[in-house]
Amino acid sequence: MIKVQHLRKLYHITFLLGIMYVQPVFSQVTETTEPLLVDLKKSKIITRFTPPKGYFWMKEQPGSFGEYLVNFPLHPPGFPVRDYRMVPVKTQDRHVALLKIDVGDKDLQQCADAWMRLYAEYLWSQKRFDEIGFEFTSGQFFAWKDYKKGIRTKESKKKVSFYDSGVVNESYTAFRDYLNIIFLYAGTISLDREAVPVTQNSDIKTGDFIIRPGSPGHAVVIMGIAANKAGKRLYLLAESFMPAQDIHILKNTAHPELSPWYELDVNAPKTVTAKYTFSPTSIKRFRALK
């Protein structure tokens, strides 16, 4: 009888110890796997995507590129990613939303071009026309202020030169034609060259991009940042791809419990996104924004 009582006491002690050690584990799992909130009725990035529990949207500077991006309009839910011919692409399970911006009717606006398009549209919306300009992969610089005055490009033996067409045009249609020239002759190599490294996680900003220069390379845009009280951050990412297609907010397929939010680390040996692995991780900022 005494042995049975001892056994019962030992069982209760073991059970209580088990609860003490197991309880935190279950609490942690419950917290990190709580369904993330997405309000499909909302039409802007900052209103459609609610940060995970304990996180809040980081405030963007009024009038900044970051503010422009987090307030970017989205297509209604269910829109497929379409290419430049308006044909849905084959892969439709890697995105959560589409930015409400055209891709053009040519196979030009791809990965790095998506960032250049968004930045150029931001400057246009701010009427900062003289700041719009990008380098070609060749190193030549081409500004909107020159294009609107009639400067055009011509290509001979794979070399690009400029000439004065005498055609002056300041319209938005002409601006889109100018951007098509940028998309044709610029890319990840030139964008990488026009950018400066972000070396600290605390310095990552909305509007920065993850990039791997090359032919082909790839780039994704940081569209918004959420943080918690401890200073930990999460990020929304967007991209275009090949062929030229709608700019879309990426799912986090590697960590679906966080999706569509991503963790980023400037020192990480690699960053895995829904459709591309950046190795090494290279987060950069356009030099005009530094």
Short mmCIF file of C-alpha atoms in Angstrom, two decimals:
data_model
loop_
_atom_site.label_atom_id
_atom_site.label_comp_id
_atom_site.label_asym_id
_atom_site.label_seq_id
_atom_site.Cartn_x
_atom_site.Cartn_y
_atom_site.Cartn_z
CA MET A 1 0.00 0.00 0.00
CA ILE A 2 2.85 2.33 0.87
CA LYS A 3 4.49 1.54 -2.43
CA VAL A 4 1.29 2.41 -4.29
CA GLN A 5 1.04 5.80 -2.51
CA HIS A 6 4.65 6.54 -3.35
CA LEU A 7 3.99 5.68 -6.96
CA ARG A 8 0.94 7.98 -7.03
CA LYS A 9 2.97 10.88 -5.58
CA LEU A 10 5.73 10.25 -8.10
CA TYR A 11 3.15 10.24 -10.92
CA HIS A 12 1.65 13.60 -9.79
CA ILE A 13 5.10 15.21 -9.49
CA THR A 14 6.06 13.95 -12.95
CA PHE A 15 2.77 15.19 -14.42
CA LEU A 16 3.19 18.68 -12.89
CA LEU A 17 6.77 18.94 -14.11
CA GLY A 18 5.59 17.90 -17.54
CA ILE A 19 3.02 20.71 -17.58
CA MET A 20 5.63 23.23 -16.50
CA TYR A 21 7.97 22.32 -19.35
CA VAL A 22 5.40 21.71 -22.06
CA GLN A 23 3.17 24.74 -21.43
CA PRO A 24 5.57 27.38 -22.88
CA VAL A 25 6.09 25.32 -25.99
CA PHE A 26 2.38 25.16 -26.71
CA SER A 27 1.98 28.88 -25.97
CA GLN A 28 4.75 29.75 -28.39
CA VAL A 29 3.32 27.62 -31.18
CA THR A 30 -0.16 29.06 -30.67
CA GLU A 31 1.18 32.61 -30.89
CA THR A 32 3.25 32.10 -34.04
CA THR A 33 0.63 30.12 -35.93
CA GLU A 34 -2.33 32.40 -35.26
CA PRO A 35 -4.03 33.17 -38.61
CA LEU A 36 -2.80 36.43 -40.12
CA LEU A 37 -5.37 39.04 -41.00
CA VAL A 38 -5.98 40.06 -44.60
CA ASP A 39 -8.92 42.37 -45.27
CA LEU A 40 -9.87 41.57 -48.86
CA LYS A 41 -12.28 44.52 -48.97
CA LYS A 42 -9.46 47.03 -48.65
CA SER A 43 -7.82 48.41 -51.76
CA LYS A 44 -4.40 49.57 -50.49
CA ILE A 45 -1.40 47.64 -49.20
CA ILE A 46 -1.40 49.26 -45.77
CA THR A 47 -5.11 48.62 -45.21
CA ARG A 48 -5.40 45.15 -46.73
CA PHE A 49 -2.52 43.54 -44.82
CA THR A 50 -2.59 43.61 -41.03
CA PRO A 51 0.78 42.82 -39.42
CA PRO A 52 1.02 39.67 -37.26
CA LYS A 53 0.05 39.82 -33.59
CA GLY A 54 2.37 42.12 -31.65
CA TYR A 55 3.57 43.97 -34.77
CA PHE A 56 2.55 47.33 -36.16
CA TRP A 57 3.11 49.16 -39.43
CA MET A 58 6.21 51.34 -39.29
CA LYS A 59 5.36 54.97 -39.97
CA GLU A 60 6.61 56.31 -43.28
CA GLN A 61 7.81 59.86 -43.79
CA PRO A 62 5.03 62.00 -45.35
CA GLY A 63 5.64 62.48 -49.05
CA SER A 64 8.35 59.80 -49.14
CA PHE A 65 8.75 56.94 -51.58
CA GLY A 66 7.95 54.59 -48.69
CA GLU A 67 4.62 56.30 -48.03
CA TYR A 68 3.82 56.10 -51.74
CA LEU A 69 4.47 52.33 -51.76
CA VAL A 70 2.51 51.33 -48.64
CA ASN A 71 -0.48 53.25 -49.97
CA PHE A 72 -0.27 51.72 -53.43
CA PRO A 73 -3.66 50.58 -54.78
CA LEU A 74 -4.34 46.89 -55.32
CA HIS A 75 -6.55 44.98 -57.72
CA PRO A 76 -9.58 43.26 -56.18
CA PRO A 77 -8.94 39.78 -54.73
CA GLY A 78 -8.78 36.92 -57.18
CA PHE A 79 -7.01 38.78 -59.99
CA PRO A 80 -4.55 36.46 -61.75
CA VAL A 81 -1.02 37.57 -62.57
CA ARG A 82 -1.02 38.42 -66.28
CA ASP A 83 1.82 38.89 -68.71
CA TYR A 84 2.27 41.79 -71.13
CA ARG A 85 -0.21 40.13 -73.54
CA MET A 86 -2.85 40.11 -70.76
CA VAL A 87 -2.58 36.32 -70.62
CA PRO A 88 -2.50 34.73 -67.11
CA VAL A 89 0.92 33.24 -66.34
CA LYS A 90 1.16 29.55 -65.48
CA THR A 91 2.20 29.99 -61.85
CA GLN A 92 -0.67 31.51 -59.86
CA ASP A 93 0.06 30.22 -56.35
CA ARG A 94 2.97 32.48 -55.34
CA HIS A 95 1.22 35.81 -54.87
CA VAL A 96 -1.39 37.33 -52.54
CA ALA A 97 -2.22 40.56 -54.36
CA LEU A 98 -1.58 42.53 -57.56
CA LEU A 99 -0.53 46.16 -57.68
CA LYS A 100 -2.94 48.24 -59.72
CA ILE A 101 -0.49 49.35 -62.39
CA ASP A 102 -0.15 48.28 -66.02
CA VAL A 103 2.73 46.18 -67.28
CA GLY A 104 2.71 47.61 -70.80
CA ASP A 105 2.22 45.71 -74.04
CA LYS A 106 5.85 44.64 -74.56
CA ASP A 107 8.05 42.10 -72.81
CA LEU A 108 10.07 44.80 -71.07
CA GLN A 109 8.88 45.57 -67.54
CA GLN A 110 10.46 42.68 -65.68
CA CYS A 111 12.18 42.45 -62.28
CA ALA A 112 14.50 45.47 -61.90
CA ASP A 113 12.22 47.39 -64.24
CA ALA A 114 9.37 46.99 -61.74
CA TRP A 115 11.35 48.95 -59.15
CA MET A 116 12.30 51.60 -61.71
CA ARG A 117 8.67 51.91 -62.81
CA LEU A 118 7.45 52.42 -59.25
CA TYR A 119 10.15 54.96 -58.45
CA ALA A 120 9.62 56.87 -61.69
CA GLU A 121 5.85 56.95 -61.11
CA TYR A 122 6.46 58.23 -57.58
CA LEU A 123 8.62 61.09 -58.88
CA TRP A 124 6.03 61.83 -61.59
CA SER A 125 3.26 61.99 -58.96
CA GLN A 126 5.41 64.43 -56.96
CA LYS A 127 6.05 66.53 -60.09
CA ARG A 128 9.77 65.99 -59.55
CA PHE A 129 10.27 65.50 -63.26
CA ASP A 130 13.92 66.56 -63.42
CA GLU A 131 14.89 63.78 -60.99
CA ILE A 132 13.68 61.00 -63.29
CA GLY A 133 16.63 59.29 -64.92
CA PHE A 134 18.46 55.96 -64.97
CA GLU A 135 21.66 54.42 -66.27
CA PHE A 136 21.74 51.87 -69.04
CA THR A 137 23.68 48.66 -68.52
CA SER A 138 26.29 50.27 -70.79
CA GLY A 139 26.73 53.07 -68.22
CA GLN A 140 25.04 55.78 -70.31
CA PHE A 141 22.59 57.97 -68.39
CA PHE A 142 19.22 58.88 -69.89
CA ALA A 143 16.92 61.39 -68.19
CA TRP A 144 13.25 62.09 -68.78
CA LYS A 145 14.01 65.82 -69.08
CA ASP A 146 16.14 65.04 -72.16
CA TYR A 147 13.61 62.68 -73.72
CA LYS A 148 10.76 65.18 -73.42
CA LYS A 149 12.91 67.74 -75.26
CA GLY A 150 13.34 65.36 -78.19
CA ILE A 151 16.44 63.30 -77.40
CA ARG A 152 16.04 59.72 -78.65
CA THR A 153 18.14 56.56 -78.84
CA LYS A 154 19.33 54.52 -81.78
CA GLU A 155 21.18 51.24 -81.77
CA SER A 156 23.90 50.20 -84.18
CA LYS A 157 26.09 47.11 -83.83
CA LYS A 158 24.80 46.61 -80.27
CA LYS A 159 25.83 50.13 -79.28
CA VAL A 160 23.36 52.82 -78.24
CA SER A 161 23.77 56.46 -79.18
CA PHE A 162 21.59 59.55 -78.79
CA TYR A 163 20.24 62.02 -81.33
CA ASP A 164 17.87 64.98 -81.35
CA SER A 165 14.58 64.08 -83.02
CA GLY A 166 13.20 67.60 -82.70
CA VAL A 167 9.99 66.15 -81.23
CA VAL A 168 9.05 67.84 -77.95
CA ASN A 169 6.48 65.94 -75.88
CA GLU A 170 5.82 66.23 -72.12
CA SER A 171 2.75 63.96 -71.98
CA TYR A 172 2.32 60.92 -69.78
CA THR A 173 2.16 58.76 -72.91
CA ALA A 174 5.61 60.05 -73.87
CA PHE A 175 6.79 59.34 -70.33
CA ARG A 176 5.70 55.70 -70.71
CA ASP A 177 7.55 55.51 -74.04
CA TYR A 178 10.63 56.86 -72.29
CA LEU A 179 10.34 54.18 -69.59
CA ASN A 180 10.16 51.46 -72.23
CA ILE A 181 13.57 52.63 -73.45
CA ILE A 182 14.86 52.46 -69.88
CA PHE A 183 13.47 48.94 -69.47
CA LEU A 184 15.09 47.91 -72.77
CA TYR A 185 18.59 49.11 -71.94
CA ALA A 186 18.71 49.00 -68.12
CA GLY A 187 18.38 46.06 -65.74
CA THR A 188 19.68 44.45 -62.58
CA ILE A 189 23.32 45.23 -63.47
CA SER A 190 22.71 48.95 -63.89
CA LEU A 191 20.29 49.22 -60.97
CA ASP A 192 22.78 47.47 -58.70
CA ARG A 193 25.47 49.90 -59.84
CA GLU A 194 23.23 52.90 -59.07
CA ALA A 195 22.55 51.68 -55.54
CA VAL A 196 24.36 51.63 -52.20
CA PRO A 197 24.41 48.65 -49.79
CA VAL A 198 22.21 48.60 -46.72
CA THR A 199 24.56 47.22 -44.07
CA GLN A 200 22.37 47.16 -40.94
CA ASN A 201 18.98 45.54 -40.45
CA SER A 202 17.80 48.59 -38.52
CA ASP A 203 18.46 50.72 -41.61
CA ILE A 204 16.29 48.75 -44.06
CA LYS A 205 13.58 51.01 -45.48
CA THR A 206 10.47 50.62 -47.59
CA GLY A 207 11.61 51.18 -51.17
CA ASP A 208 14.89 49.30 -50.76
CA PHE A 209 15.34 46.18 -52.85
CA ILE A 210 16.98 42.76 -52.70
CA ILE A 211 19.04 42.31 -55.84
CA ARG A 212 21.29 39.92 -57.66
CA PRO A 213 22.81 41.57 -60.71
CA GLY A 214 23.27 39.46 -63.81
CA SER A 215 21.91 38.42 -67.18
CA PRO A 216 19.52 37.31 -65.99
CA GLY A 217 19.57 38.51 -62.41
CA HIS A 218 16.61 39.33 -60.22
CA ALA A 219 15.27 41.96 -57.83
CA VAL A 220 12.34 42.27 -55.43
CA VAL A 221 11.00 45.45 -53.87
CA ILE A 222 10.42 45.98 -50.14
CA MET A 223 6.86 47.33 -50.09
CA GLY A 224 6.27 47.80 -46.38
CA ILE A 225 7.70 47.11 -42.93
CA ALA A 226 6.11 46.03 -39.64
CA ALA A 227 7.90 45.99 -36.28
CA ASN A 228 7.25 44.88 -32.72
CA LYS A 229 8.24 46.55 -29.43
CA ALA A 230 11.45 44.52 -29.29
CA GLY A 231 12.53 45.99 -32.62
CA LYS A 232 12.09 42.82 -34.68
CA ARG A 233 10.87 43.54 -38.20
CA LEU A 234 8.86 41.85 -40.92
CA TYR A 235 8.62 42.86 -44.57
CA LEU A 236 6.26 42.68 -47.55
CA LEU A 237 7.94 41.97 -50.89
CA ALA A 238 6.81 42.54 -54.47
CA GLU A 239 8.20 41.64 -57.86
CA SER A 240 7.67 41.28 -61.56
CA PHE A 241 9.22 38.38 -63.42
CA MET A 242 9.91 36.94 -66.86
CA PRO A 243 8.03 37.31 -69.10
CA ALA A 244 7.04 40.87 -68.16
CA GLN A 245 4.03 40.55 -65.86
CA ASP A 246 1.90 42.30 -63.26
CA ILE A 247 3.78 43.47 -60.18
CA HIS A 248 2.55 41.29 -57.33
CA ILE A 249 2.93 40.90 -53.55
CA LEU A 250 4.70 37.61 -52.83
CA LYS A 251 3.58 34.81 -50.58
CA ASN A 252 6.16 33.49 -48.12
CA THR A 253 6.15 29.87 -49.26
CA ALA A 254 9.16 28.94 -47.11
CA HIS A 255 7.41 30.14 -43.93
CA PRO A 256 3.65 29.99 -44.55
CA GLU A 257 2.97 30.77 -40.87
CA LEU A 258 4.26 34.31 -41.60
CA SER A 259 2.99 34.69 -45.15
CA PRO A 260 2.90 37.15 -46.80
CA TRP A 261 5.44 38.68 -44.39
CA TYR A 262 9.16 37.93 -44.61
CA GLU A 263 12.07 38.11 -42.20
CA LEU A 264 15.18 39.73 -43.69
CA ASP A 265 18.79 39.86 -42.55
CA VAL A 266 21.46 41.81 -44.42
CA ASN A 267 24.04 39.27 -43.23
CA ALA A 268 22.11 36.15 -44.22
CA PRO A 269 23.97 33.89 -46.66
CA LYS A 270 20.76 33.59 -48.66
CA THR A 271 17.18 34.84 -48.77
CA VAL A 272 14.51 32.53 -50.15
CA THR A 273 11.48 34.18 -51.74
CA ALA A 274 8.49 32.57 -53.41
CA LYS A 275 10.15 32.28 -56.82
CA TYR A 276 13.83 33.05 -56.33
CA THR A 277 16.74 32.48 -53.95
CA PHE A 278 19.12 35.38 -53.46
CA SER A 279 22.57 34.09 -52.58
CA PRO A 280 24.12 36.03 -51.00
CA THR A 281 21.55 38.43 -49.55
CA SER A 282 22.17 41.88 -51.03
CA ILE A 283 19.81 44.62 -49.88
CA LYS A 284 20.40 47.96 -51.54
CA ARG A 285 19.01 51.48 -51.80
CA PHE A 286 18.93 53.68 -54.89
CA ARG A 287 21.64 56.27 -54.38
CA ALA A 288 19.24 59.21 -54.81
CA LEU A 289 17.37 57.94 -51.73
CA LYS A 290 20.32 57.44 -49.39
#
